[in-house]
Structure formats: structure tokens, C-alpha cells
Amino acid sequence: RMARGRRGDGGGEAAKEKDHFPTLQMPMYERPANDRRRIVVDAASGRYNVLTNCLNCGKVVVEEEGWGPCLFCGNPLEVGDRFGVKHGDDRGFLDAGTQNAQDQTYNESFERAKATKDRLLSYDRDAKKRTKVFDDATDWYSEAVNPWLNEKQREDAMRNASEEERRKREEKRRIHATIDIFGRTVISADAEVAEQENLKNKAKFQTWTENVSDQNRLLSMMQEESRGLGGKASHMSGESQQLYDKLRASLHASGRDSGFQPKAEAAEEKKNTRWDASNDNKRVENDFSGVSVSDFAKASNKAPTALLPEEESPYGDADDGGMCLSMHQPQASLLVHGFKRAEGRNWKTEHRGRLWIHAASKSPEEGDIELYEQTYRSIYEAQGVPMPPLPSETTGYPTSVLLGCVDVEECWANEEYKKVLSSSPSMPQEDNDSAHIFWCLRPRRLAVPLKMPGDNKIWRLPKMSLSAAQRGLQPVRWPAPTQDGQAMMSSP
């Protein structure tokens, strides 16, 4: 009875263990009985080359078994190739060449990303060879007066500018045409030839500027290296270095003449006293005979000149569209300083309001400067209008810069302008033979002109440059009449 019970208990435990045996929770496919791949393989021995493993049950599949459904669970294997991951095999269980919509989208995105990567790497590899950004301000004249270049580089730029001007004059005398024999017509090719020559000049200018930049960079590196080897080097050169050396030697000589002075007494004297430059006039004037300290005293004692009140412009920054006109010097500076008010063009404009004035790149001739300044000096002296200093006495005539702005009030035809002059005898009589006259008032100039290229006719300033220029405007104020017979400028 006890044995029977023990056997009964054992049978119960066996049944209990059988009930708790883990079962496979995975999809199982029916396996064909005649599958030739049913062989016993020890994949862990290393004698077989592994293909993949089943992602459903984990069985390792080797080359001897071949591609196909898993021999354990019957699920299709994941076949990977250069197009991505696909389902199926070469036995036709599932079509290996078929892609679902998700896989196709993934593969297309992958190919686009790969193409972008290759393009960026290729651009980064040979960007210097392929990148040719031609500046519209291909201007040899501005480089010829560039203070950051040395004398040889400026002479080279001036020589290239002269050569370019000579080539343009020769091209104007030539006629370029294409003869159409079948159509019996002659087609002008001047525009195409001019465009090709312009591109050649821009390419030449770009190559020259790159070479100059490389030379300056190499020179800077050599200076840094010499500074590291031989101590701190001076950044001054030419007249600045000579002036500095003279001042330094003069200061040291003055210190030696004063003799030895204890530190405590020197500190107390420095604290309680100030250096009086008037007691040291002789030494300074001997070192710099062309400069007199008394000149500064005369200038400081001179009474300030009474100026006319600032005329408020009805056109504010909110109405400013950044419209700009490029002009040659010296006319550009004379317009911004208020001497010139009638600007002539062969075309008319509907623009009214603020007009920015840009100085072109060509440097003015000394004869032209004297002629224009003498002309406007005669005009205002004849009207009895007191004049401020001319630009040649103050700011000069810079090129390739934004000078300031004026307000365009009218655009007259030449006949209308002559009628206005005849009807207003008190108005400065500016002669102008252009077809259309821009009447410009309320000039404002920039305290620091902005370096930038120009363009033809009326063009628009970049937003960043416009914002900076608006903050730097200063009104141009002329002297007020202080004597009998003097008058103010009048407008129609």
C-alpha cells in the first residue's frame, strides 16, 4: 500500500513536471519532409562557414544548409544585400527581389544620404580648385591704393589697371560679328566678346588677389616665427617707425638730463603734479621742426564758427529702401558735402527720398579736383554764401566707399532745370548739360565711410550695410552768415 502510494506520488510529480515543461512561443511553419538540407551540423565546431542565424528561434545556419526557411521553426531567413534587408531565399519560399513600401522608402533615403555625403566630401577635398567666386568689384584701381599691400604689389595692381584700360580702348575700335551664310544676315557678337573678356579679367583678378593673400599670409607667419625666436617685433614700418624712434630717443634724453631721483620722491611728485607741455616746447619743436606747439594754441583760441541749424529730413529710416547711386570722384564728395546739388544723368528716375551716394573706384585726377573745387568756389562766392572747408581740406576724396546720403526732391528735364535757374537768381547757378537733373538737398555724410563695391544706375544696398550706415550718419551744416552781404543757400 505504501509502495503503491509512493508510486502514486511519483507519478503525480512526473505529471506535474510534465505540465510545467516550457513550450516554444514562436510561429512554426510546416517543414517539407523531403527537404535535402536536413543534415546534422555542428556549427560551433568551426568546420563550417556560417551564413546567418534565424531571427525567430536563433538557430545558426551554415553554408552546407544553404539559404531557405529555418530547419527548426520554418520561418524565412533574413537575407542582407547592398540594397538593404530583404525577406526570402533563393528557393522561392518568399521572393527575395521584392521590396515592401517601407523598405523601398528606406533604401531611397539611404541612397540620397549617401549621394549627399559623397558630394560634400568631394567638395571638401577639392574646393580650392573648383570654387571661383568672382567679385563684381573687380577693380585694379582700389588695389593700387590699398594701404595693406606693399609698394611692389600696388605697382603691380596699377600696371594691370593700365593694361585693362588699354585693352578696353582697343576693343571699342573693333567690330565682332557672326556671318550667317544661309540666312544672309550679320549678327553682332560684341556682347558675347565683352562678356568673355570680362570673365577673363575677373579670373585674372581673382588669381592675383589669391596670390597676394597667400604671400601676405606667408609673410605674417614668418614674422610670427621671428618674433618667437628674437623677441617681440615692431608692427610699425616706414615713417611711423622713424617717428616712434625719434620720440623714444628724445624722451630718453630728457630723462637722462633730469638726473637720478629717489623712487619715493618720484612717486610723490608724480602723484601731486602734472606734466606741463608748455615748458618742453623747445625740445619738441627741435625734434619736429615742421610742427609747432604754438599752432595748437592758436587753433584752440580760435572762436568756433557759427553753423546753420540742422534741417530735419521728412524721410526717416523707416522709409529708407537703401537705394544707392554710384558716382565718380570728386563729384560724389562734393554732393555729400553740400557743394553740389544738381546731379545730371541721361536717364530719369521716379525715386524720391533718401538716396545713398557711393564713390566709384577710379581715383580722381588732381587737375579735375582743382577744376571742380574752383568752379563751386566761384559759384558760392558770387552768391555771397559762406563756405565750409572743401573736401580736399578735410576728408579728401576716397574711392570704393559709401560716403553718405541726400534727399532727392525732384527729377527735372534739362529744359525745366534751366527755367528753374532763370526764375531763381538767388539760387547757386550750377551748369549741367545732362538730359535729366536730380535735385538733391539735405546732405548727410558718414563719419567713417564704408568700403563696398558699386553698381550701375540706382541699386540697392545690402540690409546689413544699410543698418550700419544709418547709425553712422551725421548732418552736414554750413556756416551761418555773419557779415553784411552774406546770404544763405536758397532752393526753388
XYZ file of C-alpha atoms in Angstrom:
492
model
C 0.000 0.000 0.000
C 2.836 2.300 0.857
C 4.713 1.360 -2.315
C 1.596 1.968 -4.252
C 1.331 5.341 -2.611
C 4.898 6.198 -3.335
C 4.407 5.164 -6.891
C 1.309 7.232 -6.964
C 3.154 10.209 -5.548
C 5.971 9.760 -8.047
C 3.530 9.570 -10.882
C 1.946 12.762 -9.655
C 5.257 14.580 -9.525
C 6.109 13.372 -13.031
C 2.780 14.567 -14.287
C 3.298 17.863 -12.506
C 6.756 18.312 -14.051
C 5.314 17.417 -17.442
C 2.654 20.078 -17.073
C 5.246 22.799 -16.285
C 7.624 21.960 -19.177
C 8.252 25.218 -21.119
C 6.715 25.441 -24.543
C 8.053 27.431 -27.542
C 6.094 30.640 -28.015
C 7.046 31.238 -31.648
C 5.374 30.794 -35.015
C 6.137 27.400 -36.531
C 5.838 26.619 -40.226
C 5.279 23.166 -41.643
C 8.611 21.757 -42.816
C 8.712 19.705 -46.027
C 9.690 16.095 -45.315
C 11.805 15.820 -48.461
C 13.982 18.891 -47.684
C 17.543 17.846 -48.573
C 19.013 20.330 -46.159
C 18.055 18.198 -43.195
C 21.531 17.306 -42.038
C 23.169 17.298 -38.640
C 25.549 20.254 -38.420
C 27.761 21.258 -35.513
C 28.055 24.993 -36.191
C 30.095 25.622 -33.061
C 32.956 23.392 -34.205
C 34.267 25.957 -36.683
C 34.383 23.454 -39.548
C 31.502 25.157 -41.334
C 31.126 28.670 -42.671
C 28.239 30.456 -41.003
C 25.733 32.240 -43.235
C 23.335 33.788 -40.719
C 21.066 32.886 -37.886
C 17.303 32.724 -37.642
C 15.853 35.832 -36.046
C 12.838 33.844 -34.833
C 14.414 30.910 -32.956
C 18.122 31.751 -33.084
C 19.308 28.683 -34.992
C 22.705 29.122 -36.669
C 22.600 28.458 -40.417
C 25.769 27.361 -42.260
C 26.669 27.203 -45.950
C 26.024 23.419 -46.152
C 22.411 24.042 -45.164
C 22.040 26.827 -47.708
C 19.512 29.611 -47.815
C 15.929 28.781 -47.124
C 13.378 28.512 -44.351
C 14.763 27.744 -40.909
C 15.077 23.954 -40.426
C 13.882 24.284 -36.838
C 10.970 26.732 -36.895
C 10.349 27.062 -40.627
C 10.460 30.868 -40.639
C 12.075 32.633 -43.623
C 15.606 33.834 -43.116
C 16.665 37.480 -43.366
C 18.797 37.919 -46.483
C 21.012 41.051 -46.431
C 22.499 42.660 -49.542
C 23.647 46.098 -50.701
C 20.052 47.236 -51.151
C 19.183 46.624 -47.513
C 17.482 43.777 -45.658
C 15.043 41.534 -47.571
C 12.878 38.578 -46.688
C 13.145 35.338 -48.601
C 15.676 32.996 -50.141
C 16.798 31.523 -53.424
C 14.466 28.536 -53.121
C 11.333 30.516 -53.720
C 9.906 30.411 -50.207
C 9.498 34.185 -50.486
C 10.534 36.375 -53.419
C 13.988 37.742 -52.499
C 13.796 40.565 -55.061
C 10.558 42.015 -53.781
C 10.594 45.070 -51.514
C 7.770 46.354 -49.448
C 6.947 50.081 -49.338
C 8.805 50.655 -46.065
C 11.999 49.012 -47.314
C 11.830 50.917 -50.588
C 11.469 54.258 -48.773
C 14.374 53.389 -46.505
C 16.598 52.417 -49.432
C 15.784 55.597 -51.359
C 16.592 57.744 -48.315
C 19.809 55.824 -47.805
C 20.898 56.394 -51.401
C 20.127 60.122 -51.189
C 22.072 60.456 -47.956
C 24.983 58.559 -49.469
C 24.998 60.779 -52.553
C 24.954 63.904 -50.352
C 27.814 62.537 -48.282
C 29.897 61.801 -51.376
C 29.187 65.246 -52.804
C 30.177 67.048 -49.600
C 33.349 65.007 -49.223
C 34.254 65.658 -52.849
C 33.647 69.392 -52.426
C 35.722 69.494 -49.250
C 38.523 67.629 -50.995
C 38.949 69.913 -53.995
C 37.037 73.061 -53.016
C 40.028 75.365 -53.687
C 40.285 74.153 -57.266
C 36.591 74.369 -58.104
C 35.431 77.378 -56.109
C 35.605 80.506 -58.269
C 33.513 83.309 -56.820
C 34.176 86.377 -58.916
C 33.700 89.662 -57.109
C 31.719 92.237 -59.060
C 34.126 94.818 -57.690
C 36.970 93.583 -59.871
C 38.832 96.817 -59.501
C 42.555 97.184 -60.005
C 42.436 100.857 -59.006
C 41.220 100.091 -55.473
C 44.023 97.568 -55.035
C 46.538 100.103 -56.337
C 45.765 102.338 -53.333
C 45.204 99.551 -50.809
C 47.252 100.501 -47.724
C 47.518 96.838 -46.657
C 49.621 95.952 -49.700
C 53.289 96.686 -50.113
C 54.694 99.063 -52.723
C 55.502 96.337 -55.239
C 52.005 94.862 -55.063
C 50.408 98.279 -55.522
C 52.607 98.980 -58.546
C 51.614 95.613 -59.998
C 47.928 96.450 -59.499
C 48.373 99.849 -61.167
C 50.136 98.217 -64.108
C 47.278 95.740 -64.514
C 44.767 98.604 -64.329
C 46.548 100.477 -67.121
C 46.688 97.330 -69.216
C 42.971 96.723 -68.699
C 42.113 100.284 -69.722
C 44.258 99.956 -72.846
C 42.583 96.667 -73.767
C 39.119 98.189 -73.366
C 40.028 101.113 -75.632
C 41.285 98.704 -78.282
C 38.137 96.593 -78.046
C 35.949 99.647 -78.631
C 37.625 100.155 -82.021
C 36.984 96.570 -83.097
C 33.856 95.052 -84.567
C 32.923 91.472 -83.698
C 30.289 89.890 -85.900
C 28.969 86.470 -86.909
C 28.001 85.979 -90.566
C 25.037 83.695 -91.201
C 25.621 82.486 -94.776
C 22.357 80.590 -95.130
C 20.242 83.325 -93.548
C 22.240 86.088 -95.252
C 22.473 88.109 -92.069
C 25.243 89.583 -89.960
C 24.864 89.137 -86.211
C 26.790 91.352 -83.828
C 28.936 89.424 -81.332
C 30.187 92.412 -79.345
C 28.182 91.465 -76.263
C 29.494 87.889 -76.216
C 33.089 89.009 -76.690
C 32.751 91.673 -73.999
C 31.338 89.095 -71.593
C 34.190 86.689 -72.303
C 36.783 89.412 -71.789
C 35.084 90.462 -68.566
C 35.207 86.887 -67.264
C 38.890 86.644 -68.190
C 39.630 89.857 -66.330
C 37.722 88.645 -63.267
C 39.582 85.330 -63.322
C 42.897 87.154 -63.608
C 41.956 89.486 -60.751
C 40.832 86.556 -58.598
C 44.091 84.685 -59.186
C 46.122 87.800 -58.436
C 44.290 88.511 -55.171
C 44.675 84.882 -54.071
C 48.413 85.009 -54.737
C 48.754 88.296 -52.859
C 46.770 86.885 -49.947
C 48.976 83.795 -49.832
C 52.123 85.933 -49.903
C 50.869 88.166 -47.099
C 49.852 85.140 -45.036
C 53.283 83.582 -45.511
C 54.956 86.859 -44.564
C 52.818 87.085 -41.443
C 53.783 83.541 -40.453
C 57.463 84.352 -40.924
C 57.096 87.474 -38.791
C 55.383 85.484 -36.052
C 58.167 82.924 -36.171
C 60.868 85.591 -35.992
C 59.022 87.236 -33.122
C 59.054 83.955 -31.238
C 62.779 83.488 -31.842
C 64.056 87.007 -31.365
C 61.543 88.583 -29.033
C 58.725 90.985 -29.730
C 58.964 92.672 -33.127
C 57.611 96.067 -34.045
C 54.434 96.311 -36.124
C 55.373 99.778 -37.400
C 57.241 100.486 -40.572
C 58.440 103.408 -42.652
C 57.702 106.903 -41.390
C 55.758 105.622 -38.370
C 58.778 103.677 -37.144
C 61.074 106.687 -37.663
C 58.692 108.955 -35.769
C 58.464 106.457 -32.920
C 62.250 106.110 -32.719
C 62.657 109.890 -32.622
C 60.145 110.296 -29.822
C 61.654 107.432 -27.855
C 65.208 108.815 -28.156
C 64.042 112.313 -27.220
C 62.190 111.000 -24.166
C 65.212 109.030 -23.003
C 67.482 112.057 -23.454
C 65.126 114.163 -21.367
C 65.147 111.505 -18.640
C 68.942 111.386 -18.530
C 69.179 115.173 -18.212
C 66.913 115.169 -15.194
C 69.390 113.020 -13.217
C 68.731 110.441 -10.559
C 65.661 110.811 -8.378
C 64.658 108.527 -5.491
C 61.614 106.340 -6.111
C 59.640 107.676 -3.164
C 60.151 111.292 -4.188
C 59.409 110.476 -7.816
C 56.172 108.736 -6.871
C 55.095 111.638 -4.660
C 55.912 114.154 -7.372
C 54.041 112.111 -9.955
C 51.050 111.964 -7.661
C 50.895 115.660 -6.845
C 51.950 117.250 -10.117
C 51.082 117.126 -13.803
C 53.466 117.403 -16.735
C 53.262 120.793 -18.399
C 53.894 120.525 -22.135
C 54.395 124.274 -22.440
C 57.700 124.014 -20.547
C 59.031 121.491 -23.047
C 58.221 123.359 -26.272
C 61.841 123.761 -27.302
C 62.680 120.060 -27.275
C 59.576 119.052 -29.217
C 59.980 121.820 -31.791
C 63.652 120.915 -32.329
C 62.787 117.291 -32.988
C 59.848 118.155 -35.255
C 60.716 121.400 -36.933
C 57.712 121.173 -39.240
C 55.275 121.127 -36.321
C 54.912 123.993 -33.871
C 53.255 123.589 -30.494
C 52.094 127.196 -30.715
C 49.928 126.240 -33.691
C 47.764 124.143 -31.403
C 47.363 127.061 -29.019
C 46.264 129.304 -31.885
C 43.754 126.706 -33.018
C 42.314 126.330 -29.519
C 41.976 130.110 -29.082
C 40.121 130.477 -32.370
C 36.427 131.184 -31.914
C 34.092 128.430 -33.131
C 32.258 129.107 -36.375
C 28.500 129.617 -36.123
C 26.681 126.946 -38.110
C 23.244 126.821 -39.638
C 20.682 124.714 -37.752
C 20.209 121.144 -38.872
C 17.420 120.758 -41.411
C 15.257 117.803 -40.473
C 14.574 115.375 -43.303
C 10.997 114.225 -43.941
C 12.376 110.840 -44.991
C 13.293 108.705 -41.979
C 14.977 105.354 -41.598
C 11.634 103.568 -41.810
C 11.142 104.912 -45.354
C 14.720 104.138 -46.378
C 14.830 101.410 -49.025
C 18.609 101.505 -49.360
C 18.581 102.968 -52.870
C 22.108 103.993 -53.846
C 23.799 105.812 -56.726
C 27.457 105.313 -57.652
C 29.319 108.454 -58.728
C 32.854 109.312 -59.726
C 35.052 111.470 -57.579
C 35.268 114.391 -56.956
C 31.546 114.832 -57.767
C 30.476 112.271 -55.144
C 32.140 114.011 -52.189
C 31.061 117.449 -53.400
C 27.442 116.219 -53.458
C 27.604 114.653 -49.980
C 29.258 117.784 -48.504
C 26.513 120.010 -49.933
C 28.502 121.888 -52.584
C 26.867 120.085 -55.483
C 23.083 119.875 -55.578
C 22.277 119.191 -59.238
C 23.335 115.718 -60.369
C 22.831 115.007 -64.060
C 22.024 111.724 -65.790
C 20.904 110.668 -69.254
C 18.021 108.702 -67.735
C 15.234 109.767 -65.408
C 14.010 108.180 -62.222
C 10.800 108.082 -60.223
C 12.684 107.725 -56.954
C 12.041 110.418 -54.369
C 13.509 110.488 -50.897
C 16.758 109.260 -49.409
C 19.427 108.325 -51.928
C 22.742 106.936 -50.759
C 25.880 108.120 -52.560
C 28.696 105.693 -53.340
C 32.112 106.769 -54.623
C 33.315 104.752 -57.614
C 36.659 103.019 -57.657
C 38.591 105.276 -60.010
C 40.819 107.792 -58.256
C 40.289 111.400 -59.388
C 42.983 113.372 -61.153
C 44.487 116.368 -59.387
C 43.507 118.600 -62.279
C 39.856 117.520 -62.052
C 39.797 118.162 -58.303
C 41.177 121.685 -58.723
C 38.773 122.424 -61.585
C 35.629 121.313 -59.730
C 36.605 122.975 -56.456
C 37.397 126.245 -58.208
C 34.057 126.068 -60.047
C 31.991 125.679 -56.883
C 34.100 128.210 -55.006
C 33.309 130.754 -57.725
C 29.589 129.886 -57.655
C 29.152 130.441 -53.922
C 31.446 133.455 -53.740
C 29.377 135.085 -56.479
C 26.223 134.470 -54.426
C 27.872 135.665 -51.203
C 27.332 132.336 -49.443
C 29.887 131.477 -46.710
C 31.504 128.129 -47.440
C 32.797 125.353 -45.203
C 36.178 123.739 -45.945
C 36.267 121.816 -49.209
C 36.674 118.005 -49.118
C 40.326 118.282 -50.152
C 40.952 120.197 -46.915
C 39.124 117.716 -44.664
C 38.213 114.163 -45.655
C 39.737 114.014 -49.126
C 38.204 112.009 -51.973
C 38.088 108.303 -51.016
C 37.102 105.682 -53.577
C 35.063 102.447 -53.475
C 33.266 103.600 -50.327
C 29.787 104.637 -49.231
C 30.014 108.360 -48.409
C 26.572 109.340 -47.154
C 23.148 110.253 -48.485
C 20.997 113.091 -49.827
C 17.266 113.627 -50.338
C 16.119 113.613 -53.972
C 13.320 116.175 -54.226
C 12.833 116.447 -57.979
C 13.937 114.972 -61.285
C 13.754 117.666 -63.943
C 14.355 117.574 -67.641
C 17.172 119.865 -68.726
C 14.782 122.491 -70.079
C 12.821 122.542 -66.819
C 16.017 122.880 -64.807
C 17.131 125.873 -66.866
C 13.746 127.514 -66.286
C 14.114 126.959 -62.539
C 17.577 128.572 -62.564
C 16.370 131.570 -64.540
C 13.375 132.063 -62.232
C 15.533 131.827 -59.072
C 18.542 134.138 -59.496
C 19.492 133.774 -55.821
C 19.967 130.042 -56.282
C 23.548 128.824 -56.976
C 23.857 128.640 -60.739
C 25.151 125.124 -61.428
C 25.559 124.389 -65.124
C 24.557 120.895 -66.205
C 24.107 119.626 -69.762
C 22.634 116.206 -68.878
C 19.198 115.205 -70.121
C 17.771 114.827 -66.597
C 18.718 116.608 -63.372
C 18.333 115.111 -59.882
C 17.772 117.926 -57.376
C 19.398 116.808 -54.105
C 19.033 118.512 -50.710
C 19.802 117.838 -47.022
C 23.144 116.031 -47.369
C 24.339 113.741 -44.561
C 27.718 112.086 -44.523
C 29.156 109.054 -42.781
C 31.714 109.698 -40.079
C 33.568 106.604 -41.303
C 32.922 105.712 -44.986
C 32.012 102.075 -45.575
C 34.147 100.105 -48.020
C 31.988 98.347 -50.613
C 31.641 97.804 -54.387
C 29.230 99.756 -56.527
C 26.853 99.091 -59.400
C 25.175 100.741 -62.380
C 22.347 103.269 -62.139
C 20.357 103.141 -58.873
C 20.945 99.954 -56.950
C 20.001 98.642 -53.518
C 22.326 98.401 -50.522
C 22.569 95.119 -48.577
C 20.472 95.108 -45.403
C 23.461 94.655 -43.107
C 25.327 97.565 -44.690
C 22.201 99.738 -44.683
C 21.637 99.243 -40.954
C 25.253 100.108 -40.154
C 25.208 103.162 -42.432
C 22.031 104.582 -40.889
C 23.628 104.563 -37.446
C 26.717 106.447 -38.687
C 25.045 109.403 -40.441
C 25.956 112.960 -39.471
C 24.252 116.111 -40.798
C 26.266 118.475 -42.991
C 25.946 122.003 -41.581
C 27.235 125.050 -43.421
C 28.432 128.279 -41.773
C 25.763 130.815 -40.930
C 26.029 134.306 -42.485
C 27.885 136.538 -40.021
C 28.750 139.575 -42.156
C 26.767 142.088 -44.141
C 26.307 140.998 -47.708
C 26.482 137.288 -46.942
C 23.496 135.145 -47.871
C 22.173 131.653 -47.320
C 21.723 128.990 -49.960
C 18.267 129.072 -51.481
C 16.140 126.446 -53.167
C 13.216 126.758 -55.550
